[in-house]
Coordinates of C-alpha atoms and ligand atoms in Angstrom, one line a residue:
X95 CA 17.5 46.8 -30.6
X96 CA 20.2 47.1 -33.7
X97 CA 19.7 50.9 -33.2
X98 CA 20.9 50.2 -29.5
X99 CA 24.2 48.0 -30.7
X100 CA 25.5 49.6 -32.8
X101 CA 26.1 52.8 -30.3
X102 CA 27.6 50.3 -28.1
X103 CA 29.9 49.0 -30.7
X104 CA 30.5 52.4 -31.5
X105 CA 31.8 52.8 -28.6
X106 CA 34.2 49.8 -27.9
X107 CA 35.8 51.0 -31.2
X108 CA 36.6 54.3 -29.9
X109 CA 37.1 53.4 -26.5
X110 CA 39.9 50.8 -28.3
X111 CA 41.3 53.4 -31.0
X112 CA 41.9 55.5 -28.3
X113 CA 43.7 53.0 -26.2
X114 CA 45.7 52.8 -29.8
X115 CA 46.3 56.3 -30.5
X116 CA 48.0 58.0 -26.9
X117 CA 49.3 60.7 -28.9
X118 CA 48.4 64.1 -28.8
X119 CA 47.0 65.9 -31.3
X120 CA 49.8 68.2 -32.0
X121 CA 52.6 68.1 -29.7
X122 CA 55.7 67.4 -31.8
X123 CA 57.6 64.8 -29.8
X124 CA 61.4 64.8 -29.5
X125 CA 62.2 68.2 -31.1
X126 CA 65.6 67.5 -28.7
X127 CA 67.0 65.4 -31.0
X128 CA 65.4 67.6 -34.6
X129 CA 67.1 70.0 -36.6
X130 CA 66.0 72.9 -35.3
X131 CA 66.2 76.9 -35.3
X132 CA 67.0 78.1 -32.2
X133 CA 64.6 81.6 -31.4
X134 CA 66.7 82.1 -28.0
X135 CA 68.1 85.0 -26.7
X136 CA 67.5 88.9 -26.4
X137 CA 63.4 89.5 -26.8
X138 CA 61.6 93.2 -26.6
X139 CA 59.7 93.1 -24.1
X140 CA 56.5 95.4 -22.4
X141 CA 55.0 95.4 -19.1
X142 CA 51.3 95.7 -19.6
X143 CA 49.6 96.0 -16.4
X144 CA 46.6 97.0 -17.4
X145 CA 46.0 94.0 -21.3
X146 CA 46.1 97.6 -23.0
X147 CA 47.4 95.6 -25.7
X148 CA 44.9 93.0 -25.8
X149 CA 41.8 94.8 -24.9
X150 CA 39.7 97.7 -26.2
X151 CA 39.1 101.0 -23.7
X152 CA 35.9 99.6 -23.7
X153 CA 37.1 96.1 -22.3
X154 CA 37.1 94.2 -26.0
X155 CA 39.5 92.2 -27.0
X156 CA 41.2 93.3 -30.1
X157 CA 41.7 89.2 -31.7
X158 CA 38.2 89.4 -31.7
X159 CA 37.6 92.7 -33.8
X160 CA 37.3 91.7 -37.9
X161 CA 40.1 94.6 -37.4
X162 CA 42.6 94.8 -34.5
X163 CA 44.1 97.8 -36.0
X164 CA 47.2 99.0 -35.5
X165 CA 46.3 99.9 -30.8
X166 CA 46.8 95.8 -30.7
X167 CA 50.5 94.5 -29.4
X168 CA 50.6 91.4 -31.7
X169 CA 50.4 93.7 -34.5
X170 CA 53.6 95.5 -34.0
X171 CA 52.8 98.3 -35.7
X172 CA 54.6 101.5 -36.3
X173 CA 53.2 104.7 -37.2
X174 CA 52.4 105.6 -41.4
X175 CA 53.9 108.5 -41.4
X176 CA 54.6 111.0 -39.0
X177 CA 50.7 111.9 -38.7
X178 CA 50.0 108.3 -37.1
X179 CA 49.0 107.8 -33.0
X180 CA 50.6 104.4 -32.7
X181 CA 52.0 104.9 -28.7
X182 CA 53.6 101.6 -28.3
X183 CA 57.3 100.5 -30.3
X184 CA 58.6 97.3 -29.8
X185 CA 62.1 98.1 -31.0
X186 CA 62.5 101.4 -28.8
X187 CA 61.7 99.0 -25.9
X188 CA 63.6 97.3 -23.0
X189 CA 65.6 93.4 -24.3
X190 CA 65.2 90.6 -22.3
X191 CA 66.3 87.1 -22.0
X192 CA 64.7 84.1 -23.0
X193 CA 64.7 81.6 -21.7
X194 CA 64.5 83.1 -18.2
X195 CA 61.8 84.1 -15.6
X196 CA 61.6 88.5 -15.5
X197 CA 61.6 88.7 -11.8
X198 CA 65.3 87.8 -11.4
X199 CA 65.6 89.6 -14.5
X200 CA 64.6 93.0 -14.1
X201 CA 64.9 94.8 -10.2
X202 CA 61.5 96.1 -10.8
X203 CA 59.1 93.2 -11.5
X204 CA 60.8 91.2 -8.8
X205 CA 57.0 90.7 -7.7
X206 CA 54.8 90.8 -10.5
X207 CA 52.1 88.9 -12.1
X208 CA 50.2 89.7 -14.7
X209 CA 50.7 90.6 -18.1
X210 CA 54.1 90.8 -19.8
X211 CA 54.9 90.7 -24.2
X212 CA 57.3 88.5 -25.9
X213 CA 58.3 90.1 -29.0
X214 CA 61.1 88.6 -31.8
X215 CA 61.5 89.9 -35.2
X216 CA 63.7 87.6 -37.9
X217 CA 64.9 86.0 -41.2
X218 CA 64.4 82.2 -41.6
X219 CA 64.9 80.3 -45.7
X220 CA 63.1 76.8 -45.1
X221 CA 66.2 74.2 -46.1
X222 CA 63.4 72.9 -48.4
X223 CA 60.6 74.3 -50.1
X224 CA 57.9 72.1 -49.4
X225 CA 59.1 71.3 -45.7
X226 CA 56.2 72.8 -42.9
X227 CA 57.4 74.4 -39.8
X228 CA 56.6 74.6 -36.3
X229 CA 57.2 77.6 -33.6
X230 CA 58.1 75.4 -30.5
X231 CA 57.6 76.9 -27.1
X232 CA 59.7 74.3 -23.9
X233 CA 57.3 76.3 -21.4
X234 CA 55.5 79.7 -20.4
X235 CA 54.7 80.4 -17.5
X236 CA 51.6 80.5 -16.9
X237 CA 49.5 82.0 -19.6
X238 CA 50.5 82.7 -23.4
X239 CA 49.0 83.8 -26.7
X240 CA 51.2 83.5 -29.3
X241 CA 50.8 85.7 -32.7
X242 CA 53.1 85.2 -35.7
X243 CA 53.1 87.7 -38.2
X244 CA 50.4 89.5 -37.8
X245 CA 48.1 86.3 -37.3
X246 CA 47.0 84.6 -33.7
X247 CA 48.2 81.0 -33.9
X248 CA 47.1 79.6 -30.7
X249 CA 46.1 80.1 -26.5
X250 CA 47.9 77.5 -24.4
X251 CA 47.8 77.3 -20.4
X252 CA 50.1 75.7 -18.1
X253 CA 53.7 76.8 -17.4
X254 CA 55.7 73.8 -17.8
X255 CA 55.1 72.3 -20.9
X256 CA 55.4 72.1 -23.9
X257 CA 53.5 73.1 -26.8
X258 CA 53.6 74.3 -30.8
X259 CA 52.2 75.6 -33.4
X260 CA 52.3 76.0 -37.1
X261 CA 53.7 78.6 -38.9
X262 CA 54.2 77.0 -42.6
X263 CA 51.9 79.3 -44.1
X264 CA 52.7 83.0 -42.6
X265 CA 56.1 82.0 -43.0
X266 CA 58.1 85.1 -45.1
X267 CA 61.5 84.8 -45.5
X268 CA 62.8 87.8 -43.9
X269 CA 61.2 90.2 -41.6
X270 CA 59.1 87.8 -39.4
X271 CA 57.6 89.2 -36.2
X272 CA 56.5 86.2 -33.1
X273 CA 54.6 88.1 -30.4
X274 CA 53.9 86.1 -26.5
X275 CA 51.8 87.8 -23.9
X276 CA 52.2 85.8 -21.4
X277 CA 50.0 86.5 -17.9
X278 CA 51.2 84.7 -15.0
X279 CA 48.3 86.5 -13.3
X280 CA 47.5 83.4 -10.0
X281 CA 44.0 82.2 -9.9
X282 CA 42.1 80.2 -8.4
X283 CA 40.6 78.0 -10.7
X284 CA 44.4 77.8 -12.5
X285 CA 46.6 74.4 -12.1
X286 CA 48.7 75.5 -10.1
X287 CA 45.9 77.1 -7.7
X288 CA 46.2 80.5 -5.9
X289 CA 48.4 79.5 -3.6
X290 CA 51.8 77.5 -3.8
X291 CA 54.7 77.1 -2.0
X292 CA 57.2 78.6 -4.7
X293 CA 57.5 81.3 -6.3
X294 CA 56.0 82.3 -9.3
X295 CA 58.1 83.0 -12.2
X296 CA 56.4 84.8 -15.1
X297 CA 57.6 84.7 -18.7
X298 CA 59.2 82.0 -21.6
X299 CA 60.8 79.9 -19.2
X300 CA 62.2 77.5 -21.1
X301 CA 63.9 77.3 -24.5
X302 CA 62.4 78.5 -27.8
X303 CA 62.8 76.9 -31.5
X304 CA 61.8 76.9 -35.4
X305 CA 61.3 72.9 -35.7
X306 CA 61.6 72.4 -39.5
X307 CA 59.8 68.6 -40.5
X308 CA 59.5 67.5 -44.3
X309 CA 55.8 68.1 -45.4
X310 CA 55.2 63.9 -43.8
X311 CA 56.8 63.9 -40.2
X312 CA 57.0 62.2 -38.0
X313 CA 54.8 63.9 -35.2
X314 CA 55.4 61.2 -32.0
X315 CA 56.5 58.0 -30.8
X316 CA 56.1 55.3 -28.3
X317 CA 59.3 52.8 -28.6
X318 CA 59.5 51.5 -24.4
X319 CA 59.7 47.7 -23.4
X320 CA 56.7 45.8 -23.0
X321 CA 55.9 45.8 -19.3
X322 CA 54.5 41.8 -19.6
X323 CA 57.4 40.5 -21.9
X324 CA 61.3 42.1 -21.4
X325 CA 61.7 40.5 -25.0
X326 CA 59.5 42.5 -27.0
X327 CA 59.6 45.9 -28.4
X328 CA 56.5 47.4 -28.4
X329 CA 55.1 50.8 -28.5
X330 CA 53.5 53.0 -32.7
X331 CA 54.7 56.2 -34.3
X332 CA 52.7 58.1 -35.8
X333 CA 52.8 60.4 -39.1
X334 CA 51.1 63.8 -39.7
X335 CA 50.8 65.2 -43.2
X336 CA 49.1 65.5 -46.5
X337 CA 49.0 61.5 -47.2
X338 CA 49.7 59.8 -43.9
X339 CA 48.1 56.0 -44.8
X340 CA 49.2 52.6 -45.6
X341 CA 53.3 54.2 -45.6
X342 CA 56.5 52.3 -44.3
X343 CA 58.3 53.0 -41.7
X344 CA 61.7 51.2 -40.8
X345 CA 62.3 50.9 -37.3
X346 CA 66.0 50.8 -37.1
X347 CA 68.4 49.6 -33.6
X348 CA 71.9 49.8 -34.8
X349 CA 73.0 48.0 -32.0
X350 CA 70.6 44.8 -31.7
X351 CA 70.8 44.7 -35.8
X352 CA 66.6 45.9 -35.5
X353 CA 65.7 46.6 -39.3
X354 CA 62.0 46.1 -39.4
X355 CA 59.5 47.8 -41.3
X356 CA 56.2 49.2 -40.0
X357 CA 52.8 50.2 -41.7
X358 CA 50.6 53.3 -41.4
X359 CA 46.9 52.7 -40.2
X360 CA 44.0 56.0 -42.2
X361 CA 44.9 57.6 -38.9
X362 CA 49.3 57.5 -40.1
X363 CA 49.8 55.2 -36.9
X364 CA 51.9 51.9 -36.7
X365 CA 52.1 50.2 -34.9
X366 CA 55.4 48.5 -33.2
X367 CA 56.3 44.9 -31.7
X368 CA 59.8 43.9 -32.2
X369 CA 61.0 40.7 -30.8
X370 CA 64.7 40.6 -29.1
X371 CA 66.9 37.9 -27.0
X372 CA 69.9 40.5 -26.6
X373 CA 68.5 43.9 -25.0
X374 CA 70.7 45.4 -22.0
X375 CA 68.9 46.6 -19.5
X376 CA 68.4 50.1 -18.9
X377 CA 69.5 50.2 -14.2
X378 CA 70.9 52.8 -11.9
X379 CA 74.3 50.6 -12.2
X380 CA 74.0 50.0 -15.9
X381 CA 72.2 53.2 -17.5
X382 CA 72.4 51.9 -20.9
X383 CA 70.5 53.6 -23.8
X384 CA 70.6 52.8 -27.7
X385 CA 69.8 54.1 -30.8
X386 CA 67.1 54.2 -32.1
X387 CA 66.0 55.6 -35.2
X388 CA 62.8 55.8 -37.4
X389 CA 62.8 56.8 -40.9
X390 CA 60.4 57.4 -43.5
X391 CA 59.9 58.9 -47.1
X392 CA 62.5 62.7 -46.7
X393 CA 62.0 62.0 -42.8
X394 CA 64.4 60.0 -40.1
X395 CA 63.8 61.3 -36.0
X396 CA 67.1 59.2 -34.0
X397 CA 66.4 59.0 -30.4
X398 CA 68.8 57.9 -27.2
X399 CA 66.1 55.0 -25.5
X400 CA 66.5 53.2 -22.9
X401 CA 64.6 49.5 -22.1
X402 CA 63.5 48.4 -18.7
X403 CA 60.5 47.0 -16.8
X404 CA 58.7 48.5 -14.0
X405 CA 56.0 46.9 -11.4
X406 CA 55.2 46.3 -7.7
X407 CA 54.5 43.0 -6.8
X408 CA 53.3 42.8 -3.5
X409 CA 55.4 45.7 -0.6
X410 CA 58.3 46.2 -3.7
X411 CA 59.5 47.3 -6.2
X412 CA 60.9 46.2 -8.6
X413 CA 63.1 47.4 -11.1
X414 CA 63.7 44.1 -14.1
X415 CA 61.8 42.6 -12.5
X416 CA 64.6 42.8 -9.7
X417 CA 63.7 44.3 -6.4
X418 CA 64.8 48.3 -5.8
X419 CA 64.4 50.6 -2.7
X420 CA 64.8 55.0 -4.2
X421 CA 66.9 56.7 -2.5
X422 CA 66.2 60.2 -3.3
X423 CA 65.7 64.0 -3.0
X424 CA 63.2 66.3 -4.0
X425 CA 64.6 69.0 -6.3
X426 CA 62.4 72.4 -7.6
X427 CA 63.7 74.1 -10.9
X428 CA 65.7 76.4 -9.2
X429 CA 69.0 77.6 -11.4
X430 CA 72.1 77.0 -8.8
X431 CA 74.2 78.6 -11.6
X432 CA 72.4 82.4 -11.8
X433 CA 69.0 81.7 -9.4
X434 CA 65.3 82.0 -10.4
X435 CA 64.2 79.2 -12.6
X436 CA 66.3 76.8 -14.4
X437 CA 66.0 75.7 -17.9
X438 CA 69.8 75.0 -19.2
X439 CA 71.7 71.7 -20.0
X440 CA 73.8 73.2 -16.6
X441 CA 71.7 74.1 -15.0
X442 CA 70.1 69.5 -14.4
X443 CA 74.0 68.8 -15.1
X444 CA 74.6 71.4 -11.6
X445 CA 70.9 69.6 -10.1
X446 CA 72.0 65.5 -10.8
X447 CA 75.4 66.0 -9.9
X448 CA 74.8 66.2 -6.8
X449 CA 72.6 64.3 -6.2
X450 CA 74.3 61.9 -7.7
X451 CA 77.3 62.8 -4.4
X452 CA 74.5 62.5 -1.7
X453 CA 74.1 58.9 -3.2
X454 CA 71.2 58.7 -4.9
X455 CA 69.5 57.1 -7.4
X456 CA 66.6 58.4 -7.4
X457 CA 65.1 62.0 -7.0
X458 CA 61.5 63.3 -7.1
X459 CA 61.0 66.2 -9.4
X460 CA 58.4 68.4 -7.7
X461 CA 56.2 69.8 -7.5
X462 CA 55.1 70.2 -11.7
X463 CA 57.4 69.3 -15.3
X464 CA 60.8 70.3 -15.2
X465 CA 63.1 71.4 -18.3
X466 CA 63.4 68.0 -20.7
X467 CA 67.5 68.3 -19.9
X468 CA 66.6 66.9 -16.4
X469 CA 64.8 63.5 -17.3
X470 CA 67.4 63.0 -20.6
X471 CA 69.9 63.8 -17.8
X472 CA 68.8 61.6 -15.7
X473 CA 68.2 59.2 -18.9
X474 CA 72.2 59.5 -19.4
X475 CA 73.4 59.8 -15.5
X476 CA 71.3 56.5 -14.4
X477 CA 68.7 58.6 -12.1
X478 CA 65.4 57.8 -11.4
X479 CA 62.7 59.5 -11.6
X480 CA 59.2 60.9 -9.9
X481 CA 57.6 64.1 -13.1
X482 CA 54.7 65.4 -10.8
X483 CA 51.7 67.0 -12.3
X484 CA 51.1 71.1 -11.0
X485 CA 47.7 69.5 -8.7
X486 CA 49.1 71.1 -5.2
X487 CA 46.9 72.1 -2.6
X488 CA 44.1 73.1 -2.6
X489 CA 43.0 73.2 -6.5
X490 CA 38.7 73.8 -7.3
X491 CA 37.9 69.9 -7.7
X492 CA 34.7 70.9 -9.2
X493 CA 35.5 73.0 -12.2
X494 CA 34.9 71.2 -15.3
X495 CA 37.5 73.7 -16.7
X496 CA 40.0 73.5 -14.0
X497 CA 40.5 69.2 -14.8
X498 CA 40.9 69.9 -18.7
X499 CA 43.5 71.6 -17.8
X500 CA 44.8 69.6 -14.9
X501 CA 43.9 66.8 -17.2
X502 CA 45.5 68.5 -20.2
X503 CA 49.1 69.7 -18.5
X504 CA 49.6 65.7 -17.7
X505 CA 49.0 64.5 -20.8
X506 CA 51.7 67.2 -21.9
X507 CA 53.9 65.9 -19.6
X508 CA 53.6 61.8 -20.9
X509 CA 53.2 62.9 -24.0
X510 CA 57.1 64.3 -23.9
X511 CA 58.5 62.1 -21.5
X512 CA 57.1 59.2 -22.2
X513 CA 60.8 57.2 -23.7
X514 CA 61.9 57.9 -21.4
X515 CA 62.6 55.6 -19.2
X516 CA 64.2 57.3 -16.4
X517 CA 60.7 58.1 -15.8
X518 CA 59.3 55.0 -13.6
X519 CA 56.7 57.1 -11.8
X520 CA 53.4 59.8 -12.9
X521 CA 52.2 61.7 -9.0
X522 CA 49.0 63.0 -10.4
X523 CA 48.8 65.8 -7.1
X524 CA 50.3 66.5 -4.3
X525 CA 49.2 67.2 -0.8
X526 CA 45.7 67.6 -1.2
X527 CA 42.6 67.6 0.2
X528 CA 40.2 64.3 0.8
X529 CA 36.4 64.8 -0.7
X530 CA 34.2 63.6 -2.7
X531 CA 35.2 65.7 -5.2
X532 CA 38.7 65.4 -5.2
X533 CA 37.9 61.9 -5.6
X534 CA 36.1 61.8 -9.0
X535 CA 39.2 64.3 -9.7
X536 CA 42.2 62.4 -9.5
X537 CA 40.6 59.2 -10.3
X538 CA 40.0 61.0 -13.8
X539 CA 43.3 62.0 -14.2
X540 CA 44.4 58.3 -13.0
X541 CA 42.0 56.1 -15.1
X542 CA 43.6 59.5 -18.0
X543 CA 47.3 58.3 -17.3
X544 CA 47.0 54.6 -17.2
X545 CA 45.0 54.8 -20.9
X546 CA 47.8 57.4 -22.3
X547 CA 51.2 55.1 -20.7
X548 CA 50.2 51.7 -19.2
X549 CA 53.9 51.0 -18.4
X550 CA 54.8 52.8 -15.7
X551 CA 53.6 52.9 -11.7
X552 CA 51.1 55.6 -10.2
X553 CA 51.5 58.0 -7.2
X554 CA 50.4 61.0 -5.6
X555 CA 52.0 63.0 -3.2
X556 CA 49.1 61.7 -0.3
X557 CA 48.8 63.3 4.1
X558 CA 49.8 61.3 6.8
X559 CA 46.9 61.1 9.8
X560 CA 46.5 59.9 13.7
X561 CA 45.3 56.1 13.8
X562 CA 42.1 55.7 14.9
X563 CA 42.1 59.5 16.8
X564 CA 45.1 57.8 18.5
X565 CA 48.0 60.2 17.2
X566 CA 50.9 58.4 17.9
X567 CA 49.9 56.1 16.0
X568 CA 50.2 56.7 12.0
X569 CA 48.4 56.0 9.0
X570 CA 47.3 57.0 5.8
X571 CA 43.7 57.2 5.7
X572 CA 42.4 58.3 2.0
X573 CA 40.3 56.8 -1.0
X574 CA 43.2 58.2 -3.6
X575 CA 45.3 55.2 -2.0
X576 CA 43.5 51.8 -3.1
X577 CA 44.0 53.7 -6.6
X578 CA 47.8 54.4 -7.0
X579 CA 50.7 51.9 -7.9
X580 CA 53.0 53.7 -4.7
X581 CA 51.7 55.0 -1.9
X582 CA 53.3 57.9 -0.6
X583 CA 52.8 61.1 1.8
X584 CA 55.0 64.3 2.8
X585 CA 55.6 63.5 7.2
X586 CA 57.1 66.7 8.8
X587 CA 57.0 64.9 12.4
X588 CA 59.8 67.1 14.0
X589 CA 59.4 70.2 11.9
X590 CA 55.9 71.2 12.2
X591 CA 54.2 68.7 14.2
X592 CA 56.5 68.5 17.7
X593 CA 59.7 68.4 18.1
X594 CA 62.6 65.8 16.4
X595 CA 63.0 63.4 19.5
X596 CA 58.8 63.3 18.2
X597 CA 59.7 60.8 15.8
X598 CA 61.2 58.5 18.3
X599 CA 58.2 58.2 20.1
X600 CA 55.3 57.4 16.9
X601 CA 54.9 54.2 15.7
X602 CA 53.6 53.8 12.0
X603 CA 50.5 51.2 10.8
X604 CA 50.0 51.1 7.0
X605 CA 47.3 48.6 6.5
X606 CA 47.9 49.0 2.7
X607 CA 49.7 45.8 0.9
X608 CA 51.6 47.9 -1.3
X609 CA 55.4 49.5 -1.9
X610 CA 55.7 53.2 0.7
X611 CA 58.0 56.0 -0.1
X612 CA 58.1 58.8 2.1
X613 CA 57.5 61.9 -0.6
X614 CA 58.6 64.8 2.0
X615 CA 60.4 65.2 5.2
X616 CA 62.1 68.2 6.3
X617 CA 63.4 70.8 8.5
X618 CA 64.6 74.4 7.5
X619 CA 68.5 75.9 8.2
X620 CA 69.8 78.6 6.8
X621 CA 73.7 77.6 6.2
X622 CA 76.1 78.8 8.8
X623 CA 74.1 79.0 10.9
X624 CA 74.5 77.0 14.2
X625 CA 73.6 76.8 18.0
X626 CA 72.4 73.1 20.1
X627 CA 70.1 70.9 18.0
X628 CA 66.9 72.1 20.0
X629 CA 67.4 76.0 17.9
X630 CA 65.0 76.0 14.9
X631 CA 67.3 76.8 11.9
X632 CA 70.1 75.8 12.6
X633 CA 72.3 73.4 11.3
X634 CA 71.9 71.3 14.2
X635 CA 68.4 71.7 14.6
X636 CA 67.9 70.0 10.6
X637 CA 71.0 67.2 11.6
X638 CA 69.4 66.0 13.9
X639 CA 65.7 65.6 12.0
X640 CA 67.6 63.7 9.4
X641 CA 68.8 61.4 12.2
X642 CA 65.7 61.0 14.5
X643 CA 63.8 60.7 11.1
X644 CA 66.2 57.5 9.1
X645 CA 65.6 55.7 12.5
X646 CA 61.6 56.2 12.7
X647 CA 61.5 55.5 9.2
X648 CA 62.8 51.8 10.1
X649 CA 59.9 51.0 11.5
X650 CA 57.7 51.4 8.7
X651 CA 58.1 47.5 6.8
X652 CA 56.8 48.3 3.7
X653 CA 59.1 51.9 2.7
X654 CA 60.2 51.6 -0.6
X655 CA 62.3 54.8 -0.6
X656 CA 62.0 58.5 0.2
X657 CA 62.5 61.3 -1.3
X658 CA 63.2 64.5 1.9
X659 CA 62.4 67.8 1.3
X660 CA 64.7 69.2 -0.3
X661 CA 68.2 69.0 -2.2
X662 CA 68.3 73.1 -2.7
X663 CA 66.5 76.1 -0.5
X664 CA 64.1 77.7 -2.9
X665 CA 63.0 81.4 -3.5
X666 CA 58.7 81.0 -2.4
X667 CA 57.5 84.3 -0.8
X668 CA 56.0 82.5 1.1
X669 CA 58.9 82.8 4.1
X670 CA 59.9 86.1 4.9
X671 CA 61.6 85.2 8.4
X672 CA 64.0 88.3 8.0
X673 CA 67.8 87.0 8.1
X674 CA 67.1 83.7 8.1
X675 CA 64.3 83.3 5.8
X676 CA 64.2 85.7 3.2
X677 CA 62.0 84.2 0.8
X678 CA 63.7 81.4 1.2
X679 CA 61.9 77.8 2.2
X680 CA 65.4 76.5 4.3
X681 CA 64.4 73.3 3.9
X682 CA 67.6 73.3 1.4
X683 CA 70.4 70.3 2.2
X684 CA 72.8 72.9 0.5
X685 CA 72.1 76.8 0.6
X686 CA 71.4 78.2 -3.1
X687 CA 74.3 79.4 -3.5
X688 CA 75.8 75.9 -3.1
X689 CA 77.3 75.2 0.4
X690 CA 76.7 71.8 2.1
X691 CA 74.5 72.1 5.5
X692 CA 75.5 69.4 7.6
X693 CA 72.4 66.8 7.0
X694 CA 73.5 66.6 3.8
X695 CA 75.9 64.1 5.0
X696 CA 73.8 62.9 7.6
X697 CA 71.1 61.4 4.3
X698 CA 74.8 61.3 2.4
X699 CA 75.7 58.6 5.2
X700 CA 72.7 56.1 4.8
X701 CA 72.4 56.5 0.8
X702 CA 76.1 55.0 0.7
X703 CA 75.6 52.8 3.8
X704 CA 71.8 51.3 2.2
X705 CA 72.0 48.2 0.0
Ligands
GCB818 C1 55.1 70.2 1.9 C2 55.0 71.2 0.2 C3 56.1 71.6 0.1 C4 56.1 72.4 1.1 C5 56.9 71.6 2.1 C6 57.3 72.8 3.4 O1 54.6 69.7 2.0 O2 53.8 69.6 0.4 O3 55.7 72.0 -0.9 O4 57.2 73.8 0.2 O5 56.0 70.7 2.2 O6 58.3 72.9 3.1 O7 56.5 73.3 3.9

């Protein structure tokens, strides 16, 4: 009896503790504002389709051998004398730019999916001998194995989220070498899986940097408005280091005259609860950001944080307790400047400027976490954000590893962006077919998300179906609809489903008492291709589809906004129609070279006049 009792108590303790921590083991957040040394620039690379630098001829991984030997590419070996056999040489190999994808940089790698080894050599002198140094990758697609000075640091799975490894003990003042084995092969059990409607850009696609921190440092924090009390700033700070217990952390927000000391527990976590009556709330009209400063011992970190509440009430979405209509657009992370995977602040600025010009107050960042510039800029520009986990279409729902991978990627983006006021919705998935296994998978993701971040809304882009077998009435029939805070779905009436005039023949019967968002609708058009509105691929067809759809949407009573598909034409190997698609999904309102199509102005007009 006592034993059971003790077990339950222990479980309750562990559970409540987890709720408090909400912190991921190793990710250093806000490297954006930390002093760091960029490792961007030219790296040496070796294309290795047979993974010759990873396995010996018996297909045993070199890294599992006691002495990997010079054949392992991560050893970055050179012949010791003129007779020595070494069959690769990074320094004699070609260079490639980081961050970027290899597909658009190297013509012969356009469709390559497999392993490429990257190597960067550098010198580094710490500013203080006691400091610790981490190598931080903002994203590498898809699988990375990371080695430093010949030793394995670790591995990471998932192409769109950050990770870091400590290098303090291996770091030298000169001649360090960092080697990354990057593998972007699509795999059935992956997240995403084999099949997507976007380009599987490979490479070190976002920034890489060395982050130097004091021996005890602020690894993580969560500082947002208490959703239950808009005069209270709430959260936690997590320290990492040798001695993290009972440390005093100073939290200051100069503009609010806040200077508060909090003390860490044994695990290095201090909780924050600060009252203030004078908070200017972050909103789309006035995206006010406060400078928040955290100081502990030798460590000091600043962040620019907006305070707002976001909730739903019946069928409405409330920002700071006021109803808001989400005038959105979906966006893929492609560079409107250089083509290929986007990663720079200029790419983000151009995409969000276009969204603003369109009259948007909201963007759906599809179908995976975008780079940190996007959400940082959205914070500054007053644009609300939907962030999405790459659980897309036909994921291996029954596979435990697949679930862990999906949960880990989601945790990484929540960790990175949980202090961003612009981010209001975590999307679990896109267009996933309903089944028991899928419901369990998504249900677990949603529960995990709520545990990590109880301040934001949960959604997923679901699909619509006929209402009770009647094809002219549409509804949402999906068990996951009961789990989400905001009911979102994609629909392509007029494109995959009849012609645009079909919009006028349909009605919608949505029975859930929740706010509704249409996460996608759209039609393909080749910029400059004109004809009558019934001719596919013309700008006139796309324009008419927008006109008809906007009319149809008036009939959905719970509708609180939408994010049409999509801002800019984007690359997809599924899109092969010559002269029209040529490898691009053409549903953009803007072509990949920046020309606006007619439908852009239809939507802009709607948004400009919508309250
Ligand atoms: C969808 C998908 C999106 C595709 C789009 C299309 O429903 O969510 O990823 O790109 O349709 O163009 O077919």
